[in-house]
Coordinates of C-alpha atoms in Angstrom, one line a residue:
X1220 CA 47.1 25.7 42.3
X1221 CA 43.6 24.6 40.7
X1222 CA 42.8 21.6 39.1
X1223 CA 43.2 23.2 35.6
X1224 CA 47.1 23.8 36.6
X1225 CA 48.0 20.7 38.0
X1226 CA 50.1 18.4 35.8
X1227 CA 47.8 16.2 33.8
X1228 CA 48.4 12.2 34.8
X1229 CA 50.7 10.4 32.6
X1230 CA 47.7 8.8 30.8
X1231 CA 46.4 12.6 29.9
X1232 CA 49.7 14.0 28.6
X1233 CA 50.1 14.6 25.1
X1234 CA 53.0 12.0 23.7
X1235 CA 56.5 13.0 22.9
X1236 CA 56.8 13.4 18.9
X1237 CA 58.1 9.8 18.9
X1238 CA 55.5 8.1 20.9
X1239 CA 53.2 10.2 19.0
X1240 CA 54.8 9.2 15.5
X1241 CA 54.4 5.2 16.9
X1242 CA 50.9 6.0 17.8
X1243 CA 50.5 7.5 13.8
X1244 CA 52.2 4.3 12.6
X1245 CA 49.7 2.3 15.1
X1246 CA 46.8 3.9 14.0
X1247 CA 47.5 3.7 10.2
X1248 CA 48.3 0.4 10.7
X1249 CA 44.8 -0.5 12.3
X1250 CA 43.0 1.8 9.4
X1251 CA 44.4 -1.1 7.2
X1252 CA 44.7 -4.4 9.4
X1253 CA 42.0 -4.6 11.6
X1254 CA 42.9 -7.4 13.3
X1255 CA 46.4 -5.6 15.0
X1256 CA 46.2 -5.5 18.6
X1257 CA 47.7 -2.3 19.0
X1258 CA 49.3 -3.4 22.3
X1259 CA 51.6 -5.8 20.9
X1260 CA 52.6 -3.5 17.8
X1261 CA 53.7 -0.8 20.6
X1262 CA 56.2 -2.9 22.3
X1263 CA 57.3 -4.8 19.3
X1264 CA 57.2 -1.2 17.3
X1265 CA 59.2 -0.1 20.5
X1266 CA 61.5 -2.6 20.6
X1267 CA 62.2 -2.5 16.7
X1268 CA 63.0 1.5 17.0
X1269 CA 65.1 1.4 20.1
X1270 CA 67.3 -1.5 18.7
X1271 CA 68.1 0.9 15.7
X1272 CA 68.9 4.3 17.4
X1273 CA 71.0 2.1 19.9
X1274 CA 73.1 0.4 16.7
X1275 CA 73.5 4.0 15.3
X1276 CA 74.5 5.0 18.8
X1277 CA 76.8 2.5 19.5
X1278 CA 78.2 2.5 16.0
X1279 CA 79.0 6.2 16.7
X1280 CA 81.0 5.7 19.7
X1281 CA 82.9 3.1 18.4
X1282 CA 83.9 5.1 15.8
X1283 CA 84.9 7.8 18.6
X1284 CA 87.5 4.8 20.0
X1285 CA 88.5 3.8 16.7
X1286 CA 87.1 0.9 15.9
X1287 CA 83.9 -0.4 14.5
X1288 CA 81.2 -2.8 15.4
X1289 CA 82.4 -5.7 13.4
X1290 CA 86.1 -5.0 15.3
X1291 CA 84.3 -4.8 18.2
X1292 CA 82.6 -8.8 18.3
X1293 CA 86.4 -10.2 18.1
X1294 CA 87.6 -8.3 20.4
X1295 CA 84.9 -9.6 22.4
X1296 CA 85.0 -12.6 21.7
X1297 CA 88.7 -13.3 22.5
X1298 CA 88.3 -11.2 25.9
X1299 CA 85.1 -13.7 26.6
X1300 CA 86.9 -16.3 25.5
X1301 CA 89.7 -15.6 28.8
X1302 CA 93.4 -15.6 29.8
X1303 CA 94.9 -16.0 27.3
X1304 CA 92.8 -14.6 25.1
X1305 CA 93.0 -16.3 22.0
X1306 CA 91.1 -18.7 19.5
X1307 CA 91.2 -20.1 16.6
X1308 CA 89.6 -18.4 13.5
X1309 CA 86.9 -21.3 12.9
X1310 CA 86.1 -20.6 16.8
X1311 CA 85.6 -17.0 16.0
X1312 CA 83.7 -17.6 12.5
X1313 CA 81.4 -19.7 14.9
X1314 CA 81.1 -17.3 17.6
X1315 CA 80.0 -14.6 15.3
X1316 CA 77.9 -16.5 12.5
X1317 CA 80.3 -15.8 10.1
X1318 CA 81.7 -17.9 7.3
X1319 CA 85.7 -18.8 7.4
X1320 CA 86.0 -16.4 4.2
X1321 CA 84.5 -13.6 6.3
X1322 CA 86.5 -14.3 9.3
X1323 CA 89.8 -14.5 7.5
X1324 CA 88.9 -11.0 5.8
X1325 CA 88.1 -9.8 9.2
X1326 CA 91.1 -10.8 11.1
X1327 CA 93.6 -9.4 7.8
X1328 CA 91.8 -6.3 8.5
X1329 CA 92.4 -6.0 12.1
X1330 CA 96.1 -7.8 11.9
X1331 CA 96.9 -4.5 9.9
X1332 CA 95.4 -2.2 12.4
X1333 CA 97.2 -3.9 15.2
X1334 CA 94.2 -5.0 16.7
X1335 CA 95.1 -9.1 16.7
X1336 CA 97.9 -11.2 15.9
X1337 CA 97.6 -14.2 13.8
X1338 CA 100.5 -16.8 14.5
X1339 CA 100.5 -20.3 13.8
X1340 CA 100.5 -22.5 17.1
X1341 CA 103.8 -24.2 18.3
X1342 CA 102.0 -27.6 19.1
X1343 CA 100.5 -27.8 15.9
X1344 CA 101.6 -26.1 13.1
X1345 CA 99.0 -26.0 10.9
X1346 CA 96.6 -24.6 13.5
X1347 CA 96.1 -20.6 13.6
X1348 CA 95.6 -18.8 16.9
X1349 CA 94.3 -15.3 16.3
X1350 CA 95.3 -13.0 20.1
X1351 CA 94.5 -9.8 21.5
X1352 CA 96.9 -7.1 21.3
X1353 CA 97.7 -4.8 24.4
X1354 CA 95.9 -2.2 21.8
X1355 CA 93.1 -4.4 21.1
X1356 CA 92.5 -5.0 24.7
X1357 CA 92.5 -1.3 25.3
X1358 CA 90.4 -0.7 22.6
X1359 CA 87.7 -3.2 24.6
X1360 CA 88.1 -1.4 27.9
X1361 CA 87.5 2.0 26.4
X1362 CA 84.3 0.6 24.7
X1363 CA 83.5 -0.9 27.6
X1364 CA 83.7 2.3 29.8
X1365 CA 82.2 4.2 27.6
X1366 CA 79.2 1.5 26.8
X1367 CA 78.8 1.2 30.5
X1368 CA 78.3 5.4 30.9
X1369 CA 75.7 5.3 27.8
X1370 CA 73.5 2.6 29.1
X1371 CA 73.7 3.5 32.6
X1372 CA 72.3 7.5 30.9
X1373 CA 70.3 5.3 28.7
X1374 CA 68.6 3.6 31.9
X1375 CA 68.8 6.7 34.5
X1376 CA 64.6 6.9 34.4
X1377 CA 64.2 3.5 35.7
X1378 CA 63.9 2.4 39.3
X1379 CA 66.8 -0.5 40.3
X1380 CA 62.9 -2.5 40.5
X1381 CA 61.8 -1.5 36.7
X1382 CA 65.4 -2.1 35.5
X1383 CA 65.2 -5.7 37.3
X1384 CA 61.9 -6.1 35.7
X1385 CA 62.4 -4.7 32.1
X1386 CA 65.5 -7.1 32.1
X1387 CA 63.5 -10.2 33.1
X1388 CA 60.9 -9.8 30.3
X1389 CA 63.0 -8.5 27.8
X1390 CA 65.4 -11.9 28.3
X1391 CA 62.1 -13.8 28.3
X1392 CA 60.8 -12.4 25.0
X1393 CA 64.6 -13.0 23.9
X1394 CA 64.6 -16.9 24.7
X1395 CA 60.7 -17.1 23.1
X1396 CA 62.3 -16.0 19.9
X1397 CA 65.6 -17.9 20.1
X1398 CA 63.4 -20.9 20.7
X1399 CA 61.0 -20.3 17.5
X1400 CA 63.9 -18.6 15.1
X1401 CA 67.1 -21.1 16.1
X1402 CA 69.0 -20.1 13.5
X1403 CA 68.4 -16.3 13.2
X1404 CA 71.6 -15.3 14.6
X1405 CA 74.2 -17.4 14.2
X1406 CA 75.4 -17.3 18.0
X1407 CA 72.1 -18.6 20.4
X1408 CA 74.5 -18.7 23.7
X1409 CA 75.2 -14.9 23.1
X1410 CA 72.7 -12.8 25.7
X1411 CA 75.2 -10.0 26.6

């Protein structure tokens, strides 16, 4: 094999359409901001475009199990949450950034699709536990199967090392903006 045939370094090959489309956007983005450090508007740019094909992605398998993404964060919540699985709806509107109003909808809309119950507590009437059902919680292990073969697909390219590695900054770039935004999300104890 010459030279000529050998594979061309990693540096040399011609990017993927999407790398190539980011490198457009880059580029077109310099032409009218000089000051971009095209470095930083790669992972950022990155970041920003993974984070939406993985919503789309997940929001299609959830609909695949049967539920959808909003479903999803209660049932998580209450399974987090632990034996017994229950909380309180202001609990859950605080876990998941949401206002009462929003919660209540929520929980009507899952109480109907068998989801959650909703019964009033025995020591104290007035208070409202909101509980897993047995078809809830096997609504949350299919998700979680299938969630767990997606990202391990998702990740297959990366060496145990690079996954270690990609974690570690990703979580630090996650806590720098937690830090400066405090309020963007609603729910800053939340890094699963």
């Amino acid at each position: 094999m010459s030279d000529s045939d050998a594979p061309a370094p990693d540096a040399e090959r011609p990017p993927t359409q999407e790398l190539r489309s980011l490198d457009e956007q880059i580029a077109l983005y310099q032409r009218e901001f000089q000051d971009l450090d095209p470095q930083v508007e790669q992972i950022v740019s990155a970041l920003s475009r993974l984070n939406r094909r993985m919503t789309v992605a997940y929001g299609r398998h959830l609909s695949d199990i049967g539920i959808n993404g909003a479903e999803w964060e209660v049932l998580k919540a209450l399974v987090l949450a632990g034996a017994p699985y229950q909380l309180g709806p202001g609990e859950l509107a605080k876990r998941l950034g949401l206002t009462p109003a929003a919660m209540t909808h929520r929980i009507d809309r899952m109480v109907t699709e068998g989801l959650v119950t909703r019964e009033r507590d025995e020591a104290n009437r007035v208070r409202v536990i909101v509980g897993i059902t047995g078809l809830g919680r096997e609504k949350w292990f299919a998700t979680m199967r299938m969630g767990t073969d997606w990202e391990e697909d998702l990740l297959q390219d990366l060496t145990p090392t690079e996954r270690t590695l990609l974690g570690e900054l990703l979580t630090r770039l996650l806590r720098r903006v937690e830090d400066a935004q405090p309020d963007a999300s609603g729910r800053l104890s939340d890094l699963d």
